[in-house]
Tab-separated table of C-alpha atoms and ligand atoms in Angstrom:
chain	number	residue	atom	x	y	z
H	876	MET	CA	191.558	188.878	221.464
H	877	THR	CA	190.211	187.886	218.068
H	878	ILE	CA	188.404	189.796	215.375
H	879	PRO	CA	184.693	188.936	215.488
H	880	ILE	CA	182.808	187.594	212.480
H	881	ILE	CA	179.402	189.241	212.160
H	882	ASP	CA	176.707	187.765	209.931
H	883	PHE	CA	175.312	190.853	208.224
H	884	SER	CA	172.142	189.101	207.059
H	885	LEU	CA	171.014	189.666	210.659
H	886	PHE	CA	170.884	193.411	209.932
H	887	GLU	CA	167.693	192.871	207.894
H	888	GLU	CA	166.057	190.503	210.389
H	889	ASP	CA	167.074	192.103	213.658
H	890	PRO	CA	168.807	195.465	213.083
H	891	LEU	CA	169.205	196.284	216.765
H	892	SER	CA	170.936	193.077	217.698
H	893	CYS	CA	173.228	193.245	214.657
H	894	SER	CA	174.017	196.911	215.349
H	895	LYS	CA	174.950	196.078	218.915
H	896	GLN	CA	177.441	193.465	217.715
H	897	ILE	CA	178.937	196.030	215.371
H	898	ARG	CA	179.130	198.601	218.143
H	899	THR	CA	180.825	196.174	220.546
H	900	ALA	CA	183.486	195.419	217.931
H	901	SER	CA	183.915	199.119	217.090
H	902	GLU	CA	184.417	200.049	220.746
H	903	SER	CA	186.911	197.290	221.453
H	904	ILE	CA	189.171	196.155	218.640
H	905	GLY	CA	187.851	198.495	215.947
H	906	PHE	CA	187.849	195.683	213.355
H	907	PHE	CA	185.231	193.100	212.381
H	908	PHE	CA	184.644	190.613	209.602
H	909	LEU	CA	181.330	190.718	207.766
H	910	LYS	CA	179.861	187.715	206.067
H	911	ASN	CA	176.732	187.932	203.898
H	912	HIS	CA	177.752	191.522	203.242
H	913	GLY	CA	175.883	191.752	199.929
H	914	ILE	CA	178.804	192.637	197.624
H	915	GLU	CA	178.777	190.015	194.891
H	916	ARG	CA	181.711	187.659	194.625
H	917	GLU	CA	181.882	188.216	190.891
H	918	ILE	CA	182.482	191.961	191.039
H	919	ILE	CA	185.110	191.481	193.743
H	920	ASP	CA	186.900	188.920	191.550
H	921	ASP	CA	186.746	191.310	188.598
H	922	MET	CA	188.330	194.051	190.679
H	923	PHE	CA	191.152	191.707	191.655
H	924	LYS	CA	191.680	190.947	187.946
H	925	ASN	CA	191.943	194.691	187.219
H	926	ASN	CA	194.286	194.985	190.136
H	927	GLN	CA	196.721	192.338	188.825
H	928	GLU	CA	196.547	193.584	185.271
H	929	TYR	CA	197.350	197.142	186.275
H	930	PHE	CA	200.342	196.312	188.447
H	931	ASN	CA	201.719	194.098	185.659
H	932	LEU	CA	202.204	197.220	183.507
H	933	SER	CA	205.702	198.631	183.200
H	934	PHE	CA	206.959	201.078	185.790
H	935	GLU	CA	207.096	203.798	183.089
H	936	GLU	CA	203.428	203.344	182.292
H	937	LYS	CA	202.352	203.313	185.909
H	938	SER	CA	204.490	206.353	186.726
H	939	GLN	CA	202.540	208.520	184.294
H	940	TYR	CA	199.757	208.616	186.855
H	941	ARG	CA	201.676	209.506	190.008
H	942	ILE	CA	199.794	210.390	193.163
H	943	THR	CA	198.536	213.982	193.293
H	944	ARG	CA	197.712	216.317	196.162
H	945	GLU	CA	194.114	215.157	195.728
H	946	ASN	CA	195.390	211.722	196.858
H	947	GLN	CA	194.626	210.172	193.446
H	948	GLY	CA	196.946	208.045	191.351
H	949	TYR	CA	199.906	205.721	191.626
H	950	THR	CA	202.320	205.259	194.527
H	951	SER	CA	205.382	203.138	193.773
H	952	THR	CA	207.227	200.798	196.110
H	953	HIS	CA	209.072	202.686	198.839
H	954	GLN	CA	207.316	205.965	198.031
H	955	GLU	CA	204.920	205.772	200.932
H	956	THR	CA	206.308	205.380	204.423
H	957	LEU	CA	203.378	204.724	206.687
H	958	ASP	CA	205.543	204.337	209.762
H	959	PRO	CA	208.596	206.600	209.225
H	960	ASP	CA	209.821	206.255	212.822
H	961	ASN	CA	210.487	202.535	212.450
H	962	HIS	CA	211.115	201.923	208.756
H	963	THR	CA	213.342	204.094	206.631
H	964	SER	CA	213.203	202.325	203.284
H	965	GLY	CA	209.456	202.816	202.709
H	966	ASP	CA	206.783	200.191	202.298
H	967	PHE	CA	207.287	197.196	199.986
H	968	LYS	CA	204.033	197.910	198.206
H	969	GLU	CA	202.578	199.834	195.304
H	970	SER	CA	199.069	201.200	195.076
H	971	PHE	CA	196.651	203.147	192.929
H	972	ASN	CA	194.023	205.483	194.391
H	973	PHE	CA	190.781	206.273	192.603
H	974	GLY	CA	188.557	209.222	193.381
H	975	MET	CA	184.835	208.499	193.057
H	976	ILE	CA	183.442	208.050	189.552
H	977	HIS	CA	180.138	209.842	188.838
H	978	ASP	CA	177.987	208.953	185.816
H	979	GLY	CA	180.958	207.408	184.049
H	980	LYS	CA	183.208	210.422	184.745
H	981	PRO	CA	186.334	209.907	186.837
H	982	PRO	CA	187.812	212.917	188.677
H	983	GLN	CA	191.329	212.073	187.456
H	984	LYS	CA	193.229	210.929	184.375
H	985	LEU	CA	193.151	207.127	184.280
H	986	PRO	CA	195.242	204.497	182.477
H	987	SER	CA	193.405	203.021	179.456
H	988	LEU	CA	192.879	199.744	181.291
H	989	PHE	CA	190.618	201.548	183.759
H	990	GLU	CA	189.098	203.872	181.164
H	991	LYS	CA	187.771	200.730	179.491
H	992	ASN	CA	186.256	199.560	182.755
H	993	LEU	CA	184.629	202.719	184.040
H	994	ILE	CA	181.155	201.197	184.326
H	995	ALA	CA	182.396	198.242	186.358
H	996	LEU	CA	184.563	200.490	188.529
H	997	GLU	CA	181.696	202.856	189.272
H	998	SER	CA	179.389	200.006	190.096
H	999	PHE	CA	181.979	198.502	192.464
H	1000	MET	CA	182.367	201.888	194.190
H	1001	LYS	CA	178.596	202.161	194.552
H	1002	SER	CA	178.340	198.663	196.027
H	1003	CYS	CA	180.994	199.577	198.579
H	1004	HIS	CA	179.202	202.842	199.300
H	1005	ARG	CA	175.851	201.080	199.840
H	1006	LEU	CA	177.422	198.692	202.305
H	1007	CYS	CA	179.130	201.551	204.161
H	1008	MET	CA	175.761	203.331	204.427
H	1009	LYS	CA	174.288	200.265	206.110
H	1010	ILE	CA	177.205	200.078	208.504
H	1011	LEU	CA	176.732	203.786	209.286
H	1012	GLN	CA	173.046	203.043	209.924
H	1013	ALA	CA	174.102	200.314	212.336
H	1014	PHE	CA	176.296	202.835	214.204
H	1015	ALA	CA	173.409	205.314	214.465
H	1016	ILE	CA	171.021	202.585	215.673
H	1017	ALA	CA	173.480	201.341	218.283
H	1018	LEU	CA	174.204	204.899	219.454
H	1019	GLU	CA	170.440	205.470	219.735
H	1020	ILE	CA	170.451	208.717	217.790
H	1021	GLY	CA	166.920	210.158	218.158
H	1022	GLU	CA	164.389	210.263	215.324
H	1023	THR	CA	164.183	214.069	215.489
H	1024	GLU	CA	167.928	214.237	214.876
H	1025	GLY	CA	167.743	211.958	211.854
H	1026	GLY	CA	167.686	208.587	213.606
H	1027	LYS	CA	169.454	205.820	211.781
H	1028	HIS	CA	170.251	208.157	208.867
H	1029	TRP	CA	172.334	210.590	210.953
H	1030	PHE	CA	175.755	209.461	209.659
H	1031	GLU	CA	174.475	208.430	206.255
H	1032	ARG	CA	173.298	211.975	205.503
H	1033	ARG	CA	176.831	213.193	206.095
H	1034	HIS	CA	178.373	210.651	203.694
H	1035	ARG	CA	176.499	211.164	200.417
H	1036	TYR	CA	178.133	209.589	197.356
H	1037	GLU	CA	177.545	212.699	195.224
H	1038	ALA	CA	179.156	215.117	197.681
H	1039	LYS	CA	182.855	216.038	197.679
H	1040	SER	CA	184.753	213.923	200.171
H	1041	GLY	CA	188.020	212.093	200.723
H	1042	THR	CA	186.381	208.763	199.860
H	1043	THR	CA	188.913	206.679	197.957
H	1044	LEU	CA	189.107	203.259	196.364
H	1045	ARG	CA	192.623	201.852	196.535
H	1046	ILE	CA	194.115	198.785	194.927
H	1047	LEU	CA	197.325	197.438	196.415
H	1048	HIS	CA	200.096	195.129	195.306
H	1049	TYR	CA	202.814	193.773	197.554
H	1050	PRO	CA	205.456	192.243	195.247
H	1051	ALA	CA	206.892	188.794	195.882
H	1052	MET	CA	210.384	188.842	197.385
H	1053	ASN	CA	213.140	186.265	197.661
H	1054	GLN	CA	214.695	187.661	200.738
H	1055	VAL	CA	213.991	190.550	203.092
H	1056	ASN	CA	215.655	192.213	206.059
H	1057	PRO	CA	213.955	191.706	209.398
H	1058	GLU	CA	212.943	195.370	209.532
H	1059	ASP	CA	211.360	195.343	206.061
H	1060	ILE	CA	207.606	195.600	206.017
H	1061	ARG	CA	204.896	195.342	203.381
H	1062	ALA	CA	202.862	198.179	204.934
H	1063	GLY	CA	204.120	200.033	208.013
H	1064	SER	CA	201.899	200.415	211.052
H	1065	HIS	CA	199.247	203.066	210.626
H	1066	SER	CA	195.605	203.782	211.231
H	1067	ASP	CA	193.181	204.685	208.450
H	1068	TYR	CA	191.967	208.259	208.083
H	1069	GLY	CA	188.296	208.070	207.207
H	1070	SER	CA	185.060	206.916	208.828
H	1071	VAL	CA	185.102	203.230	207.871
H	1072	THR	CA	187.286	201.094	205.638
H	1073	ILE	CA	186.241	197.983	203.746
H	1074	LEU	CA	189.216	195.713	203.099
H	1075	PHE	CA	189.153	192.916	200.549
H	1076	GLN	CA	191.935	190.387	201.022
H	1077	LYS	CA	192.745	187.483	198.734
H	1078	ASP	CA	194.557	184.261	199.583
H	1079	ILE	CA	197.710	185.743	201.112
H	1080	GLY	CA	197.705	186.896	204.729
H	1081	GLY	CA	200.088	189.213	206.511
H	1082	LEU	CA	197.743	191.790	208.002
H	1083	GLU	CA	198.178	192.358	211.733
H	1084	VAL	CA	196.156	194.463	214.152
H	1085	LEU	CA	197.516	195.968	217.368
H	1086	SER	CA	195.340	195.003	220.331
H	1087	ALA	CA	194.787	197.255	223.353
H	1088	ASP	CA	197.297	195.157	225.322
H	1089	MET	CA	199.905	195.899	222.619
H	1090	ASN	CA	199.994	192.485	220.981
H	1091	TRP	CA	199.974	192.096	217.221
H	1092	ILE	CA	197.018	189.929	216.225
H	1093	SER	CA	197.419	188.067	212.974
H	1094	VAL	CA	194.343	188.534	210.762
H	1095	PRO	CA	193.109	185.489	208.823
H	1096	VAL	CA	191.850	185.595	205.241
H	1097	PHE	CA	188.332	184.173	204.880
H	1098	PRO	CA	187.177	183.850	201.264
H	1099	ASP	CA	183.551	184.692	202.082
H	1100	CYS	CA	184.216	187.610	204.442
H	1101	ILE	CA	185.330	191.181	204.091
H	1102	LEU	CA	187.036	193.124	206.822
H	1103	ILE	CA	185.702	196.403	208.205
H	1104	ASN	CA	187.613	198.824	210.376
H	1105	ILE	CA	187.060	202.185	212.001
H	1106	GLY	CA	189.178	205.136	210.837
H	1107	ASP	CA	190.590	208.194	212.623
H	1108	LEU	CA	187.776	210.476	211.575
H	1109	LEU	CA	185.177	208.369	213.332
H	1110	GLU	CA	187.351	207.879	216.406
H	1111	PHE	CA	187.750	211.655	216.632
H	1112	TRP	CA	184.052	212.272	215.967
H	1113	THR	CA	182.881	209.739	218.576
H	1114	GLN	CA	185.312	211.219	221.106
H	1115	GLY	CA	187.279	207.999	221.217
H	1116	LEU	CA	184.282	205.695	221.767
H	1117	PHE	CA	185.003	203.867	218.496
H	1118	LYS	CA	188.586	202.766	217.998
H	1119	SER	CA	190.723	203.476	214.966
H	1120	THR	CA	193.175	200.658	215.485
H	1121	ILE	CA	196.775	200.524	214.301
H	1122	HIS	CA	197.484	197.811	211.737
H	1123	ARG	CA	200.277	196.765	209.379
H	1124	VAL	CA	201.114	194.160	206.745
H	1125	VAL	CA	204.138	191.994	207.476
H	1126	PHE	CA	206.100	189.549	205.373
H	1127	ARG	CA	205.147	186.025	206.336
H	1128	LYS	CA	207.951	183.553	205.749
H	1129	GLU	CA	205.741	181.028	203.964
H	1130	THR	CA	204.282	183.607	201.522
H	1131	LEU	CA	207.288	185.882	201.115
H	1132	ASN	CA	207.801	184.766	197.526
H	1133	GLN	CA	204.178	185.346	196.530
H	1134	ASP	CA	202.555	188.538	195.349
H	1135	ARG	CA	199.871	189.848	197.667
H	1136	TYR	CA	196.932	191.848	196.326
H	1137	SER	CA	194.295	193.690	198.318
H	1138	ILE	CA	191.600	196.322	197.780
H	1139	ALA	CA	190.521	198.985	200.239
H	1140	TYR	CA	187.538	201.320	200.129
H	1141	PHE	CA	188.006	204.272	202.463
H	1142	CYS	CA	184.660	205.880	203.212
H	1143	HIS	CA	184.930	209.485	204.378
H	1144	ALA	CA	182.420	212.051	205.599
H	1145	GLU	CA	181.711	214.909	203.190
H	1146	ASP	CA	184.424	217.589	203.181
H	1147	ASP	CA	182.072	220.298	204.479
H	1148	VAL	CA	180.659	218.282	207.353
H	1149	ARG	CA	181.525	219.789	210.732
H	1150	LEU	CA	182.615	217.132	213.169
H	1151	ASP	CA	180.082	218.385	215.666
H	1152	PRO	CA	179.021	216.412	218.725
H	1153	ILE	CA	177.078	213.266	217.892
H	1154	PRO	CA	173.631	213.370	219.554
H	1155	SER	CA	173.981	210.154	221.511
H	1156	ARG	CA	173.616	209.421	225.197
H	1157	PHE	CA	176.676	207.196	224.912
H	1158	ILE	CA	178.855	210.194	224.209
H	1159	THR	CA	178.688	212.180	227.428
H	1160	ALA	CA	178.149	215.933	227.632
H	1161	ASP	CA	181.711	216.536	228.810
H	1162	GLU	CA	183.218	214.785	225.880
H	1163	LYS	CA	180.998	216.576	223.426
H	1164	GLY	CA	182.902	219.925	223.453
H	1165	GLY	CA	182.881	221.693	220.081
H	1166	LYS	CA	185.637	220.535	217.730
H	1167	ASN	CA	185.113	223.203	215.141
H	1168	MET	CA	186.798	221.223	212.380
H	1169	THR	CA	185.424	219.860	209.131
H	1170	ALA	CA	185.998	216.360	207.752
H	1171	GLY	CA	187.972	217.920	204.864
H	1172	GLU	CA	190.314	219.761	207.245
H	1173	HIS	CA	190.800	216.627	209.310
H	1174	LEU	CA	191.856	214.620	206.244
H	1175	LYS	CA	194.186	217.301	204.894
H	1176	GLU	CA	196.091	217.330	208.142
H	1177	ARG	CA	196.506	213.527	208.120
H	1178	LEU	CA	197.597	213.312	204.468
H	1179	GLU	CA	200.350	215.914	204.813
H	1180	ARG	CA	202.047	213.628	207.300
H	1181	THR	CA	202.240	210.527	205.056
H	1182	TYR	CA	203.277	211.312	201.512
H	1183	LYS	CA	206.426	212.385	199.774
H	1184	TYR	CA	205.168	214.031	196.579
Y	1025	AKG	O1	196.625	195.452	202.225
Y	1025	AKG	C1	196.102	195.332	203.323
Y	1025	AKG	O2	195.710	194.254	203.742
Y	1025	AKG	C2	195.958	196.539	204.222
Y	1025	AKG	C3	196.069	197.840	203.516
Y	1025	AKG	C4	195.876	198.990	204.430
Y	1025	AKG	O3	195.831	198.861	205.615
Y	1025	AKG	C5	195.689	200.350	203.866
Y	1025	AKG	O4	195.900	200.555	202.660
Y	1025	AKG	O5	195.330	201.248	204.630
Y	1026	FE2	FE1	195.032	200.612	206.549
């Protein structure tokens, strides 16, 4: 099984056919590459520059912004253990989580490097958000949600940028190593929590996705593509129709001694949205039973399991 590459320019020309490709990927492997995704190369490169510059700061400086219960701030190497059953030493990675910036105002205290770049950061977040909204439209089109229910805007209306949600932009750094133990891992196996994730990789591979037949598939890095995957919230909401697939980042022998940088945008439904049945004929009446949980409650439960504060 491989991860499909979908040309997103087709979404303008033939939305139904493009949406069907997206749905097929979401129901099977839960991951797909998008090319012609509309996020400009330049702003992605700038984000990677920010990323490197930030992680080059001293540990003392970075530690002033430690992760909070709101899931915002810095996580040092070994602080996060994504897969505690199999790895005891914690992940060989560090990360910084941003809450959404509105009109130049961040929801958290930021290092001066980011304070100086608020406009660029906000515009990157908005580009990611716009793309996620199109992907959510594709889901609604493929699930044939009726016009009276909101049609292609059904999911989009539950993921507004302005509303309070768990949506997070995360930059990641996996430090270069000389030597590692076989059980050491850059990021332990996990699934993402939200609706959809956009992942930006750069040069260095290592990401692996667990296929339904329990094989780890090695994910390539394509300079002109970004990677999209389904998160737990959407799997739960679609009653398992869309797959939130387990993935991890391993040390590859040939790139062990190189730093790896990545960027992830985790798009979440608004905190107050009830994960009610989705009005789609593809989600059968039986499976639709009331879940009586909000997106905010769903996220809180997942976060408690991952972090050591
Ligand atoms: O760095 C990567 O390639 C993956 C990161 C990831 O899966 C995550 O942060 O959830
Ligand atoms: Fe992930």
